[in-house]
């Protein structure tokens, strides 16, 4: 099923907030071979931005196995720290079709408990057509 | 922060670092990151959707870039990090995929932030397009 191009510009509801715990940071860091007691890894905000992407895919009834990640970029206003409560709000910024695949561009604002922006995460998802 | 490493001068090469990714790493990462996409764990599903086999999460490879940047910059604050995922990192059932992260120190911008231009390869093939980090170092 193609992705609906009229989604462009639509902001999806914010995710439930994700608490940044020492345990979750340590597990994330260890899973990529890093030490668990260092600074929060720069790609850690994917935990909340991916939750936003999954909410979006579920809302559009897109099967996750048909999705590959096209690109990802994070711009940080400040580093994420243990104790943060992060929420992501995803906006679809583009939908185009190339060679039977739909390319969906998204931008997610990641905010803390006070509502201040911590990081902006932009991602492109490639929805692979029938293989 | 001090600038103890002369390697952070614009134009300086960043010592390439290598990282291995196993299937077990992908299972641990799926749990830790909340990304259960089966193409990163299940060979049959990966092949069924036209992939060459189980592939690493793009974000796993980007996390390795984050580790390399931390190593080169003594854990400097990262202000921007991103890349395109231009080729899949196929992770074999036995053994590992070996990712090499190298790069060059770029220019300091008007805000004093240092750009790192990176190269990320597996067996000589570029897997990330235009990987870039901006650090406060």
GROMACS .gro file of C-alpha atoms in nm:
model
  268
    1UNK     CA    1   0.000   0.000   0.000
    2UNK     CA    2   0.153   0.334  -0.098
    3UNK     CA    3   0.208   0.597   0.168
    4UNK     CA    4  -0.053   0.872   0.149
    5UNK     CA    5   0.111   1.184   0.004
    6UNK     CA    6  -0.149   1.409   0.170
    7UNK     CA    7   0.024   1.334   0.502
    8UNK     CA    8   0.286   1.598   0.422
    9UNK     CA    9   0.275   1.874   0.680
   10UNK     CA   10   0.078   1.671   0.928
   11UNK     CA   11   0.207   1.661   1.286
   12UNK     CA   12   0.131   1.338   1.467
   13UNK     CA   13   0.040   1.331   1.837
   14UNK     CA   14   0.338   1.342   2.075
   15UNK     CA   15   0.473   1.010   2.197
   16UNK     CA   16   0.432   0.908   2.557
   17UNK     CA   17   0.732   1.043   2.746
   18UNK     CA   18   1.040   0.825   2.777
   19UNK     CA   19   1.235   0.851   3.103
   20UNK     CA   20   1.613   0.859   3.049
   21UNK     CA   21   1.735   0.628   3.323
   22UNK     CA   22   2.092   0.528   3.403
   23UNK     CA   23   1.990   0.168   3.330
   24UNK     CA   24   1.843   0.242   2.986
   25UNK     CA   25   2.147   0.451   2.891
   26UNK     CA   26   2.385   0.179   3.010
   27UNK     CA   27   2.196  -0.089   2.815
   28UNK     CA   28   2.194   0.126   2.502
   29UNK     CA   29   2.566   0.208   2.530
   30UNK     CA   30   2.661  -0.153   2.604
   31UNK     CA   31   2.460  -0.282   2.307
   32UNK     CA   32   2.684  -0.084   2.073
   33UNK     CA   33   2.996  -0.196   2.255
   34UNK     CA   34   3.049   0.120   2.456
   35UNK     CA   35   3.093   0.172   2.827
   36UNK     CA   36   2.775   0.209   3.024
   37UNK     CA   37   2.890   0.480   3.264
   38UNK     CA   38   2.989   0.748   3.015
   39UNK     CA   39   2.789   1.039   2.873
   40UNK     CA   40   2.455   0.958   2.709
   41UNK     CA   41   2.544   0.835   2.357
   42UNK     CA   42   2.459   1.093   2.089
   43UNK     CA   43   2.228   0.851   1.907
   44UNK     CA   44   2.033   0.767   2.225
   45UNK     CA   45   1.744   1.004   2.132
   46UNK     CA   46   1.654   0.749   1.861
   47UNK     CA   47   1.476   0.564   2.144
   48UNK     CA   48   1.209   0.832   2.158
   49UNK     CA   49   1.225   0.936   1.792
   50UNK     CA   50   1.184   0.573   1.688
   51UNK     CA   51   0.879   0.548   1.913
   52UNK     CA   52   0.734   0.840   1.715
   53UNK     CA   53   0.818   0.667   1.388
   54UNK     CA   54   0.654   0.345   1.504
   55UNK     CA   55   0.340   0.533   1.612
   56UNK     CA   56   0.331   0.691   1.266
   57UNK     CA   57   0.378   0.358   1.086
   58UNK     CA   58   0.112   0.192   1.301
   59UNK     CA   59  -0.131   0.478   1.230
   60UNK     CA   60  -0.067   0.436   0.858
   61UNK     CA   61  -0.080   0.054   0.885
   62UNK     CA   62   0.268   0.014   0.741
   63UNK     CA   63   0.450  -0.309   0.817
   64UNK     CA   64   0.782  -0.240   0.991
   65UNK     CA   65   0.963  -0.514   0.798
   66UNK     CA   66   0.894  -0.318   0.477
   67UNK     CA   67   1.081  -0.018   0.614
   68UNK     CA   68   1.450   0.057   0.587
   69UNK     CA   69   1.611   0.365   0.731
   70UNK     CA   70   1.728   0.604   0.458
   71UNK     CA   71   1.899   0.868   0.664
   72UNK     CA   72   1.905   1.011   1.012
   73UNK     CA   73   2.034   1.335   1.153
   74UNK     CA   74   2.026   1.479   1.503
   75UNK     CA   75   2.077   1.843   1.591
   76UNK     CA   76   2.111   1.894   1.963
   77UNK     CA   77   2.023   2.206   2.156
   78UNK     CA   78   2.180   2.046   2.461
   79UNK     CA   79   2.307   1.698   2.549
   80UNK     CA   80   2.055   1.446   2.679
   81UNK     CA   81   2.119   1.364   3.045
   82UNK     CA   82   1.999   1.096   3.283
   83UNK     CA   83   1.682   1.224   3.448
   84UNK     CA   84   1.537   1.374   3.130
   85UNK     CA   85   1.182   1.284   3.031
   86UNK     CA   86   1.176   1.300   2.653
   87UNK     CA   87   0.881   1.325   2.418
   88UNK     CA   88   0.892   1.329   2.038
   89UNK     CA   89   0.646   1.500   1.805
   90UNK     CA   90   0.676   1.384   1.446
   91UNK     CA   91   0.586   1.582   1.136
   92UNK     CA   92   0.584   1.432   0.788
   93UNK     CA   93   0.787   1.669   0.570
   94UNK     CA   94   0.779   1.482   0.240
   95UNK     CA   95   0.650   1.177   0.059
   96UNK     CA   96   0.778   1.078  -0.282
   97UNK     CA   97   0.787   0.761  -0.485
   98UNK     CA   98   1.100   0.629  -0.652
   99UNK     CA   99   1.117   0.299  -0.834
  100UNK     CA  100   0.824   0.141  -0.653
  101UNK     CA  101   0.946   0.256  -0.311
  102UNK     CA  102   0.791   0.536  -0.108
  103UNK     CA  103   1.039   0.772   0.052
  104UNK     CA  104   0.895   0.939   0.362
  105UNK     CA  105   1.080   1.233   0.516
  106UNK     CA  106   1.010   1.319   0.877
  107UNK     CA  107   1.121   1.567   1.138
  108UNK     CA  108   1.072   1.505   1.510
  109UNK     CA  109   1.108   1.764   1.781
  110UNK     CA  110   1.233   1.602   2.097
  111UNK     CA  111   1.137   1.796   2.405
  112UNK     CA  112   1.204   1.762   2.776
  113UNK     CA  113   0.958   1.766   3.065
  114UNK     CA  114   0.947   2.148   3.057
  115UNK     CA  115   0.861   2.145   2.687
  116UNK     CA  116   1.199   2.282   2.582
  117UNK     CA  117   1.348   2.138   2.264
  118UNK     CA  118   1.647   1.915   2.337
  119UNK     CA  119   1.707   1.785   1.990
  120UNK     CA  120   1.561   1.779   1.641
  121UNK     CA  121   1.576   1.442   1.469
  122UNK     CA  122   1.521   1.422   1.095
  123UNK     CA  123   1.476   1.083   0.935
  124UNK     CA  124   1.397   0.941   0.597
  125UNK     CA  125   1.221   0.607   0.582
  126UNK     CA  126   1.215   0.394   0.271
  127UNK     CA  127   0.899   0.189   0.236
  128UNK     CA  128   0.998  -0.096   0.011
  129UNK     CA  129   0.731  -0.197  -0.237
  130UNK     CA  130   0.644  -0.562  -0.299
  131UNK     CA  131   0.968  -0.759  -0.337
  132UNK     CA  132   3.771   2.169   2.782
  133UNK     CA  133   4.140   2.163   2.695
  134UNK     CA  134   4.247   2.064   2.350
  135UNK     CA  135   4.501   1.799   2.440
  136UNK     CA  136   4.499   1.631   2.101
  137UNK     CA  137   4.689   1.807   1.827
  138UNK     CA  138   4.495   1.577   1.592
  139UNK     CA  139   4.197   1.811   1.623
  140UNK     CA  140   4.362   2.066   1.394
  141UNK     CA  141   4.172   2.130   1.069
  142UNK     CA  142   4.290   1.893   0.798
  143UNK     CA  143   4.433   1.637   1.039
  144UNK     CA  144   4.350   1.274   0.978
  145UNK     CA  145   4.150   1.092   1.243
  146UNK     CA  146   4.291   0.750   1.321
  147UNK     CA  147   4.059   0.487   1.171
  148UNK     CA  148   3.883   0.273   1.430
  149UNK     CA  149   3.722  -0.065   1.364
  150UNK     CA  150   3.416  -0.216   1.527
  151UNK     CA  151   3.265  -0.563   1.486
  152UNK     CA  152   2.889  -0.622   1.471
  153UNK     CA  153   2.745  -0.967   1.544
  154UNK     CA  154   2.389  -1.095   1.527
  155UNK     CA  155   2.389  -1.105   1.910
  156UNK     CA  156   2.478  -0.733   1.912
  157UNK     CA  157   2.175  -0.662   1.693
  158UNK     CA  158   1.945  -0.853   1.928
  159UNK     CA  159   2.079  -0.654   2.224
  160UNK     CA  160   2.048  -0.328   2.030
  161UNK     CA  161   1.690  -0.408   1.924
  162UNK     CA  162   1.596  -0.444   2.291
  163UNK     CA  163   1.790  -0.139   2.410
  164UNK     CA  164   1.669   0.091   2.131
  165UNK     CA  165   1.313  -0.035   2.099
  166UNK     CA  166   1.351  -0.120   1.729
  167UNK     CA  167   1.206  -0.468   1.679
  168UNK     CA  168   1.222  -0.464   1.297
  169UNK     CA  169   1.278  -0.834   1.212
  170UNK     CA  170   1.503  -0.750   0.914
  171UNK     CA  171   1.775  -0.695   1.177
  172UNK     CA  172   1.730  -1.038   1.335
  173UNK     CA  173   1.551  -1.281   1.106
  174UNK     CA  174   1.725  -1.399   0.789
  175UNK     CA  175   1.408  -1.541   0.637
  176UNK     CA  176   1.214  -1.215   0.672
  177UNK     CA  177   1.511  -1.007   0.553
  178UNK     CA  178   1.539  -1.221   0.238
  179UNK     CA  179   1.162  -1.218   0.187
  180UNK     CA  180   1.158  -0.837   0.164
  181UNK     CA  181   1.444  -0.840  -0.085
  182UNK     CA  182   1.739  -0.766   0.141
  183UNK     CA  183   2.068  -0.955   0.103
  184UNK     CA  184   2.039  -1.101   0.454
  185UNK     CA  185   2.016  -0.978   0.812
  186UNK     CA  186   2.133  -0.617   0.810
  187UNK     CA  187   2.249  -0.401   1.097
  188UNK     CA  188   2.024  -0.119   1.210
  189UNK     CA  189   2.147   0.196   1.036
  190UNK     CA  190   2.138   0.346   1.381
  191UNK     CA  191   2.378   0.078   1.505
  192UNK     CA  192   2.635   0.192   1.251
  193UNK     CA  193   2.567   0.557   1.337
  194UNK     CA  194   2.612   0.472   1.706
  195UNK     CA  195   2.957   0.335   1.618
  196UNK     CA  196   3.033   0.669   1.455
  197UNK     CA  197   2.932   0.828   1.784
  198UNK     CA  198   3.178   0.603   1.966
  199UNK     CA  199   3.457   0.695   1.725
  200UNK     CA  200   3.384   1.066   1.765
  201UNK     CA  201   3.389   1.025   2.145
  202UNK     CA  202   3.723   0.845   2.126
  203UNK     CA  203   3.882   1.107   1.902
  204UNK     CA  204   3.751   1.407   2.093
  205UNK     CA  205   3.778   1.286   2.455
  206UNK     CA  206   3.397   1.269   2.473
  207UNK     CA  207   3.334   1.622   2.351
  208UNK     CA  208   2.974   1.736   2.329
  209UNK     CA  209   2.820   1.638   1.996
  210UNK     CA  210   2.604   1.917   1.853
  211UNK     CA  211   2.508   1.746   1.529
  212UNK     CA  212   2.540   1.392   1.399
  213UNK     CA  213   2.394   1.236   1.091
  214UNK     CA  214   2.438   1.032   0.776
  215UNK     CA  215   2.260   0.862   0.490
  216UNK     CA  216   2.245   0.486   0.499
  217UNK     CA  217   2.369   0.416   0.148
  218UNK     CA  218   2.453   0.045   0.163
  219UNK     CA  219   2.330  -0.227   0.396
  220UNK     CA  220   2.572  -0.369   0.654
  221UNK     CA  221   2.507  -0.740   0.618
  222UNK     CA  222   2.576  -0.925   0.942
  223UNK     CA  223   2.656  -1.295   0.896
  224UNK     CA  224   2.505  -1.569   1.115
  225UNK     CA  225   2.857  -1.661   1.227
  226UNK     CA  226   3.136  -1.410   1.279
  227UNK     CA  227   3.086  -1.040   1.239
  228UNK     CA  228   3.064  -0.746   1.003
  229UNK     CA  229   3.362  -0.515   1.055
  230UNK     CA  230   3.293  -0.143   1.031
  231UNK     CA  231   3.581   0.102   0.986
  232UNK     CA  232   3.530   0.464   1.086
  233UNK     CA  233   3.791   0.717   0.978
  234UNK     CA  234   3.789   1.079   0.887
  235UNK     CA  235   3.943   1.419   0.873
  236UNK     CA  236   3.910   1.721   1.098
  237UNK     CA  237   3.724   1.993   0.914
  238UNK     CA  238   3.695   2.363   0.978
  239UNK     CA  239   3.576   2.540   1.290
  240UNK     CA  240   3.253   2.729   1.222
  241UNK     CA  241   3.158   3.080   1.340
  242UNK     CA  242   3.023   2.933   1.665
  243UNK     CA  243   3.357   2.765   1.733
  244UNK     CA  244   3.220   2.420   1.661
  245UNK     CA  245   3.446   2.173   1.487
  246UNK     CA  246   3.321   1.971   1.189
  247UNK     CA  247   3.446   1.616   1.140
  248UNK     CA  248   3.420   1.473   0.788
  249UNK     CA  249   3.396   1.098   0.817
  250UNK     CA  250   3.432   0.784   0.610
  251UNK     CA  251   3.249   0.473   0.721
  252UNK     CA  252   3.316   0.152   0.532
  253UNK     CA  253   3.273  -0.224   0.545
  254UNK     CA  254   3.526  -0.421   0.336
  255UNK     CA  255   3.613  -0.099   0.154
  256UNK     CA  256   3.251  -0.023   0.061
  257UNK     CA  257   3.107   0.303   0.184
  258UNK     CA  258   2.801   0.228   0.401
  259UNK     CA  259   2.723   0.580   0.521
  260UNK     CA  260   2.679   0.875   0.286
  261UNK     CA  261   2.807   1.215   0.396
  262UNK     CA  262   2.849   1.115   0.761
  263UNK     CA  263   2.910   1.431   0.955
  264UNK     CA  264   2.961   1.528   1.315
  265UNK     CA  265   2.980   1.873   1.466
  266UNK     CA  266   3.146   1.886   1.809
  267UNK     CA  267   3.218   2.138   2.080
  268UNK     CA  268   3.589   2.055   2.113
   0.00000   0.00000   0.00000
